[in-house]
Amino acid sequence: MLRLDDLQVFVRTADRGSLSAAGRELDISPALASAAVKRLELALGLRLFARTTRSLRLTEEGEHYLVHAREALRLLKEGHDALIQGKDTFSGTLKISVPSDLGRNVLLGWLDAFQLHYPALQYQLSVSDRVADMYRQPVDIALRYGRQDDSSLIAMPIAPANRRVLVAAPAYLAQHGAPAALEELRRHNCLRYVLDDVVYDRWSFQRGPAQEPISVAVGGNRTADDADVVRRWAVAGLGIAYKSRIDVSEDIRCGRLQVLLPDLAWEPVPLHLVCMHRAQVTPVVIQLRDFLRAACAAQL
């Protein structure tokens, strides 16, 4: 039987070129390190090192075996980490930051369904349209719309083809009519969104075979820093909204909102699941990512 600690001594000795250096790193004496290598050589029936009084070098067999020893240690560590990580993650608390509209009206039901698969998993939700500072706030993962330009974060696509959509309630359209062209938005009451004290009053689209970008300045009597409030105003028949398709797809399906100018190419707003580093891409996060991808595909 090969001993794991003998493999570790062999690999460390090969890396350091010295039994005494390997022993110091592993906190064992040179004599114990030498005994470990001899034990391994005996078990394998191979001579791994060529020794002289002044030098220690790998034999040809030792060079070949070193590759396999490294891989064996890597796989054992990977398996151990996966077990520990899975145990901790599946039974712990997952801290999630989500946008207001997506969080309240779409994600809550999806998370309920997901939790049925992992009943020991707990959620701590932060619902806000302000982008969470993942380095300062207690957040494990975040759902974010738009391009993710911060290369220091891990961004996993959830709905890469999602776009904004122009919508209004039947009651609003019955009273004010539907715009027949983008330019007509200027005479309508447009429900605008505010983030960090900036009013988003220029709505972006793409037009024509070349997908030429175009923006239209819009105005209206209502603004909010909460995207869910904008959606509620639209459903109440108070104006036209320009919303993420995911957020209003159920309203469209149920007839509470109608799509306007459907031949336009609307602004892309891909949805991503974001975390700070690879260590946070745990088995349960991967399962949640795949679950949300499927749910978004069905929603769209």
Short mmCIF file of C-alpha atoms in Angstrom, two decimals:
data_model
loop_
_atom_site.label_atom_id
_atom_site.label_comp_id
_atom_site.label_asym_id
_atom_site.label_seq_id
_atom_site.Cartn_x
_atom_site.Cartn_y
_atom_site.Cartn_z
CA MET A 1 0.00 0.00 0.00
CA LEU A 2 1.33 3.44 -0.96
CA ARG A 3 1.23 6.03 1.80
CA LEU A 4 0.01 9.55 1.02
CA ASP A 5 2.68 11.17 3.20
CA ASP A 6 5.40 9.21 1.32
CA LEU A 7 4.11 10.63 -1.97
CA GLN A 8 4.18 14.13 -0.49
CA VAL A 9 7.79 13.65 0.67
CA PHE A 10 8.81 12.35 -2.77
CA VAL A 11 7.23 15.29 -4.64
CA ARG A 12 8.62 17.88 -2.22
CA THR A 13 12.11 16.30 -2.39
CA ALA A 14 12.00 16.36 -6.19
CA ASP A 15 10.95 20.03 -6.10
CA ARG A 16 13.62 21.08 -3.60
CA GLY A 17 16.42 18.74 -4.68
CA SER A 18 17.14 17.90 -1.06
CA LEU A 19 15.76 15.54 1.58
CA SER A 20 16.61 18.00 4.35
CA ALA A 21 14.83 20.88 2.58
CA ALA A 22 11.77 18.69 2.00
CA GLY A 23 11.86 17.64 5.66
CA ARG A 24 11.97 21.24 6.85
CA GLU A 25 8.93 22.18 4.74
CA LEU A 26 6.98 19.15 5.95
CA ASP A 27 8.20 19.56 9.54
CA ILE A 28 9.90 16.17 9.70
CA SER A 29 13.56 15.18 10.17
CA PRO A 30 15.84 14.35 7.21
CA ALA A 31 15.96 10.77 8.49
CA LEU A 32 12.16 10.45 8.34
CA ALA A 33 12.13 12.01 4.87
CA SER A 34 14.76 9.53 3.68
CA ALA A 35 12.80 6.63 5.19
CA ALA A 36 9.64 7.79 3.38
CA VAL A 37 11.40 7.82 0.00
CA LYS A 38 12.94 4.39 0.62
CA ARG A 39 9.54 3.02 1.59
CA LEU A 40 8.03 4.36 -1.63
CA GLU A 41 10.86 2.95 -3.74
CA LEU A 42 10.40 -0.45 -2.08
CA ALA A 43 6.65 -0.43 -2.67
CA LEU A 44 7.11 0.51 -6.34
CA GLY A 45 10.13 -1.68 -6.98
CA LEU A 46 11.82 1.33 -8.58
CA ARG A 47 14.76 3.56 -7.81
CA LEU A 48 13.39 7.12 -7.83
CA PHE A 49 16.54 9.06 -6.89
CA ALA A 50 20.23 8.63 -7.72
CA ARG A 51 22.11 9.57 -4.55
CA THR A 52 25.69 10.57 -3.89
CA THR A 53 27.22 12.14 -0.79
CA ARG A 54 26.87 15.59 -2.40
CA SER A 55 23.85 15.40 -4.72
CA LEU A 56 20.40 13.98 -5.20
CA ARG A 57 18.77 13.74 -8.61
CA LEU A 58 15.77 11.99 -10.11
CA THR A 59 16.33 8.85 -12.09
CA GLU A 60 14.59 8.38 -15.43
CA GLU A 61 11.93 6.27 -13.63
CA GLY A 62 11.65 8.99 -11.00
CA GLU A 63 11.04 11.64 -13.66
CA HIS A 64 8.18 9.59 -15.14
CA TYR A 65 6.66 8.74 -11.78
CA LEU A 66 6.79 12.34 -10.56
CA VAL A 67 4.14 13.32 -13.13
CA HIS A 68 1.73 10.68 -11.79
CA ALA A 69 2.50 11.47 -8.15
CA ARG A 70 1.70 15.15 -8.66
CA GLU A 71 -1.57 14.30 -10.41
CA ALA A 72 -2.55 11.84 -7.66
CA LEU A 73 -1.97 14.45 -4.94
CA ARG A 74 -3.87 17.07 -6.95
CA LEU A 75 -6.88 14.80 -7.43
CA LEU A 76 -6.94 13.81 -3.77
CA LYS A 77 -6.86 17.46 -2.69
CA GLU A 78 -9.52 18.39 -5.25
CA GLY A 79 -11.79 15.62 -4.01
CA HIS A 80 -11.29 16.62 -0.38
CA ASP A 81 -11.99 20.28 -1.14
CA ALA A 82 -15.14 19.38 -3.07
CA LEU A 83 -16.48 17.32 -0.16
CA ILE A 84 -15.76 20.07 2.38
CA GLN A 85 -17.05 22.79 0.09
CA GLY A 86 -20.20 20.86 -0.76
CA LYS A 87 -20.90 20.09 2.88
CA ASP A 88 -20.49 23.70 3.93
CA THR A 89 -22.26 25.32 0.97
CA PHE A 90 -25.31 23.11 0.69
CA SER A 91 -26.14 23.58 4.36
CA GLY A 92 -25.04 27.17 4.83
CA THR A 93 -26.41 30.62 4.05
CA LEU A 94 -26.15 31.99 0.53
CA LYS A 95 -26.08 35.80 0.51
CA ILE A 96 -27.55 37.09 -2.75
CA SER A 97 -27.87 40.64 -4.08
CA VAL A 98 -30.66 41.10 -6.66
CA PRO A 99 -32.28 44.03 -8.55
CA SER A 100 -35.62 45.17 -7.12
CA ASP A 101 -38.01 44.20 -9.91
CA LEU A 102 -36.33 40.89 -10.73
CA GLY A 103 -35.98 40.07 -7.04
CA ARG A 104 -39.54 40.79 -5.90
CA ASN A 105 -41.57 39.69 -8.88
CA VAL A 106 -39.56 36.92 -10.51
CA LEU A 107 -36.72 35.57 -8.43
CA LEU A 108 -38.61 34.96 -5.18
CA GLY A 109 -40.70 32.21 -6.76
CA TRP A 110 -37.67 30.70 -8.49
CA LEU A 111 -35.68 30.59 -5.24
CA ASP A 112 -38.61 28.90 -3.48
CA ALA A 113 -38.57 26.20 -6.18
CA PHE A 114 -34.80 25.84 -6.00
CA GLN A 115 -34.84 25.51 -2.21
CA LEU A 116 -37.10 22.46 -2.50
CA HIS A 117 -34.06 20.65 -3.93
CA TYR A 118 -31.77 21.87 -1.11
CA PRO A 119 -33.92 22.28 2.02
CA ALA A 120 -30.89 22.85 4.28
CA LEU A 121 -29.80 25.84 2.18
CA GLN A 122 -30.68 29.28 3.57
CA TYR A 123 -30.93 32.57 1.68
CA GLN A 124 -30.12 36.08 2.76
CA LEU A 125 -31.44 38.45 0.08
CA SER A 126 -30.39 42.03 -0.52
CA VAL A 127 -32.99 43.63 -2.82
CA SER A 128 -31.84 46.91 -4.34
CA ASP A 129 -31.19 48.54 -7.69
CA ARG A 130 -27.92 49.98 -6.43
CA VAL A 131 -24.98 47.82 -7.52
CA ALA A 132 -23.64 45.98 -4.48
CA ASP A 133 -19.98 46.54 -3.60
CA MET A 134 -19.07 42.88 -3.27
CA TYR A 135 -15.75 43.72 -1.60
CA ARG A 136 -17.39 45.65 1.24
CA GLN A 137 -20.89 44.25 1.59
CA PRO A 138 -21.71 40.77 2.95
CA VAL A 139 -22.66 39.32 -0.46
CA ASP A 140 -21.63 35.94 -1.93
CA ILE A 141 -23.22 36.29 -5.37
CA ALA A 142 -25.16 38.96 -7.24
CA LEU A 143 -27.52 39.03 -10.19
CA ARG A 144 -26.70 41.98 -12.42
CA TYR A 145 -28.03 43.35 -15.69
CA GLY A 146 -25.86 44.74 -18.47
CA ARG A 147 -22.27 44.24 -19.57
CA GLN A 148 -19.89 43.26 -16.78
CA ASP A 149 -16.68 45.19 -17.37
CA ASP A 150 -14.99 44.49 -14.01
CA SER A 151 -12.41 41.85 -14.99
CA SER A 152 -11.69 41.12 -11.32
CA LEU A 153 -15.15 39.52 -10.93
CA ILE A 154 -16.43 36.17 -12.20
CA ALA A 155 -19.51 36.79 -14.40
CA MET A 156 -21.57 33.75 -15.47
CA PRO A 157 -24.19 34.41 -18.18
CA ILE A 158 -27.78 33.66 -17.11
CA ALA A 159 -29.81 35.32 -19.89
CA PRO A 160 -27.29 36.65 -22.46
CA ALA A 161 -29.98 37.41 -25.08
CA ASN A 162 -32.23 39.44 -22.77
CA ARG A 163 -33.22 42.92 -24.03
CA ARG A 164 -35.31 45.85 -22.91
CA VAL A 165 -38.83 46.12 -24.27
CA LEU A 166 -41.22 49.07 -24.65
CA VAL A 167 -44.48 48.35 -22.83
CA ALA A 168 -47.70 50.06 -21.80
CA ALA A 169 -50.99 48.94 -20.26
CA PRO A 170 -54.13 48.56 -22.41
CA ALA A 171 -55.76 51.34 -20.37
CA TYR A 172 -52.99 53.80 -21.27
CA LEU A 173 -53.10 52.86 -24.94
CA ALA A 174 -56.89 53.19 -25.06
CA GLN A 175 -56.60 56.76 -23.81
CA HIS A 176 -53.43 57.97 -25.54
CA GLY A 177 -52.89 55.61 -28.47
CA ALA A 178 -49.76 53.64 -29.28
CA PRO A 179 -46.66 55.30 -30.79
CA ALA A 180 -46.16 54.34 -34.43
CA ALA A 181 -42.49 55.40 -34.46
CA LEU A 182 -39.72 56.10 -31.96
CA GLU A 183 -39.99 59.84 -32.44
CA GLU A 184 -43.59 59.73 -31.15
CA LEU A 185 -42.32 58.73 -27.70
CA ARG A 186 -41.62 62.42 -27.11
CA ARG A 187 -45.34 63.18 -26.90
CA HIS A 188 -46.06 60.31 -24.47
CA ASN A 189 -45.75 60.09 -20.71
CA CYS A 190 -42.60 57.97 -20.28
CA LEU A 191 -41.92 56.42 -16.90
CA ARG A 192 -38.28 57.03 -16.15
CA TYR A 193 -35.74 55.38 -13.88
CA VAL A 194 -33.22 57.12 -11.58
CA LEU A 195 -29.93 55.60 -10.39
CA ASP A 196 -27.34 57.48 -8.33
CA ASP A 197 -29.33 60.71 -8.88
CA VAL A 198 -29.06 60.31 -12.69
CA VAL A 199 -32.37 60.26 -14.59
CA TYR A 200 -32.28 57.84 -17.53
CA ASP A 201 -34.22 60.02 -19.94
CA ARG A 202 -32.47 58.91 -23.15
CA TRP A 203 -33.68 55.48 -24.26
CA SER A 204 -31.38 53.54 -26.59
CA PHE A 205 -32.45 51.31 -29.50
CA GLN A 206 -31.02 49.75 -32.66
CA ARG A 207 -32.63 50.36 -36.03
CA GLY A 208 -32.27 49.10 -39.59
CA PRO A 209 -30.40 46.16 -41.13
CA ALA A 210 -27.10 47.54 -39.81
CA GLN A 211 -28.48 47.72 -36.25
CA GLU A 212 -27.64 51.42 -36.15
CA PRO A 213 -27.76 52.72 -32.56
CA ILE A 214 -30.27 55.49 -31.90
CA SER A 215 -31.36 57.21 -28.72
CA VAL A 216 -34.54 59.16 -28.01
CA ALA A 217 -34.93 61.82 -25.34
CA VAL A 218 -38.09 61.12 -23.34
CA GLY A 219 -40.01 62.96 -20.65
CA GLY A 220 -42.82 62.31 -18.24
CA ASN A 221 -44.37 63.18 -14.91
CA ARG A 222 -42.92 60.28 -12.88
CA THR A 223 -39.45 59.00 -12.03
CA ALA A 224 -38.32 56.43 -9.44
CA ASP A 225 -35.08 54.91 -8.17
CA ASP A 226 -36.83 51.54 -7.87
CA ALA A 227 -37.42 49.57 -11.09
CA ASP A 228 -40.36 47.71 -9.54
CA VAL A 229 -42.15 51.02 -8.94
CA VAL A 230 -41.72 51.89 -12.64
CA ARG A 231 -43.24 48.53 -13.59
CA ARG A 232 -46.19 49.06 -11.23
CA TRP A 233 -46.88 52.50 -12.71
CA ALA A 234 -46.87 50.98 -16.18
CA VAL A 235 -49.29 48.20 -15.16
CA ALA A 236 -51.54 50.86 -13.60
CA GLY A 237 -51.82 52.60 -17.00
CA LEU A 238 -49.82 55.69 -16.05
CA GLY A 239 -47.34 55.73 -18.94
CA ILE A 240 -44.87 53.87 -21.16
CA ALA A 241 -41.95 51.97 -19.63
CA TYR A 242 -38.74 50.62 -21.14
CA LYS A 243 -38.02 47.50 -19.10
CA SER A 244 -35.98 44.31 -19.08
CA ARG A 245 -38.00 41.65 -20.89
CA ILE A 246 -37.51 39.18 -18.01
CA ASP A 247 -39.07 41.63 -15.55
CA VAL A 248 -42.27 42.14 -17.53
CA SER A 249 -42.67 38.87 -19.43
CA GLU A 250 -45.38 37.63 -17.06
CA ASP A 251 -47.25 40.95 -17.35
CA ILE A 252 -47.09 40.63 -21.15
CA ARG A 253 -48.26 37.04 -21.06
CA CYS A 254 -51.22 37.91 -18.84
CA GLY A 255 -52.19 40.98 -20.89
CA ARG A 256 -51.41 43.53 -18.18
CA LEU A 257 -48.84 45.11 -20.52
CA GLN A 258 -48.55 45.23 -24.30
CA VAL A 259 -45.36 45.38 -26.35
CA LEU A 260 -44.90 48.53 -28.45
CA LEU A 261 -42.93 48.87 -31.70
CA PRO A 262 -42.13 45.14 -31.80
CA ASP A 263 -40.10 45.43 -35.01
CA LEU A 264 -37.38 47.42 -33.25
CA ALA A 265 -34.13 45.93 -31.98
CA TRP A 266 -34.22 46.91 -28.33
CA GLU A 267 -31.25 47.62 -26.09
CA PRO A 268 -29.40 44.47 -24.91
CA VAL A 269 -29.43 43.92 -21.13
CA PRO A 270 -27.83 40.50 -20.51
CA LEU A 271 -28.29 39.04 -17.04
CA HIS A 272 -25.25 37.62 -15.19
CA LEU A 273 -24.60 35.79 -11.97
CA VAL A 274 -21.55 37.48 -10.46
CA CYS A 275 -19.14 36.53 -7.68
CA MET A 276 -15.72 37.74 -6.57
CA HIS A 277 -13.50 34.70 -7.18
CA ARG A 278 -13.48 31.10 -8.37
CA ALA A 279 -13.64 29.71 -4.84
CA GLN A 280 -17.21 31.03 -4.62
CA VAL A 281 -18.30 29.03 -7.66
CA THR A 282 -19.36 26.18 -5.37
CA PRO A 283 -21.45 23.16 -6.42
CA VAL A 284 -24.64 24.80 -5.17
CA VAL A 285 -23.85 28.05 -7.03
CA ILE A 286 -23.33 26.04 -10.22
CA GLN A 287 -26.67 24.30 -9.64
CA LEU A 288 -28.35 27.68 -9.04
CA ARG A 289 -26.76 29.11 -12.19
CA ASP A 290 -28.09 26.24 -14.30
CA PHE A 291 -31.51 26.45 -12.64
CA LEU A 292 -31.76 30.20 -13.33
CA ARG A 293 -30.62 29.77 -16.93
CA ALA A 294 -33.42 27.30 -17.55
CA ALA A 295 -35.97 29.49 -15.74
CA CYS A 296 -34.96 32.58 -17.75
CA ALA A 297 -35.14 30.66 -21.03
CA ALA A 298 -38.66 29.56 -20.17
CA GLN A 299 -39.61 33.08 -19.05
CA LEU A 300 -38.39 34.62 -22.29
#
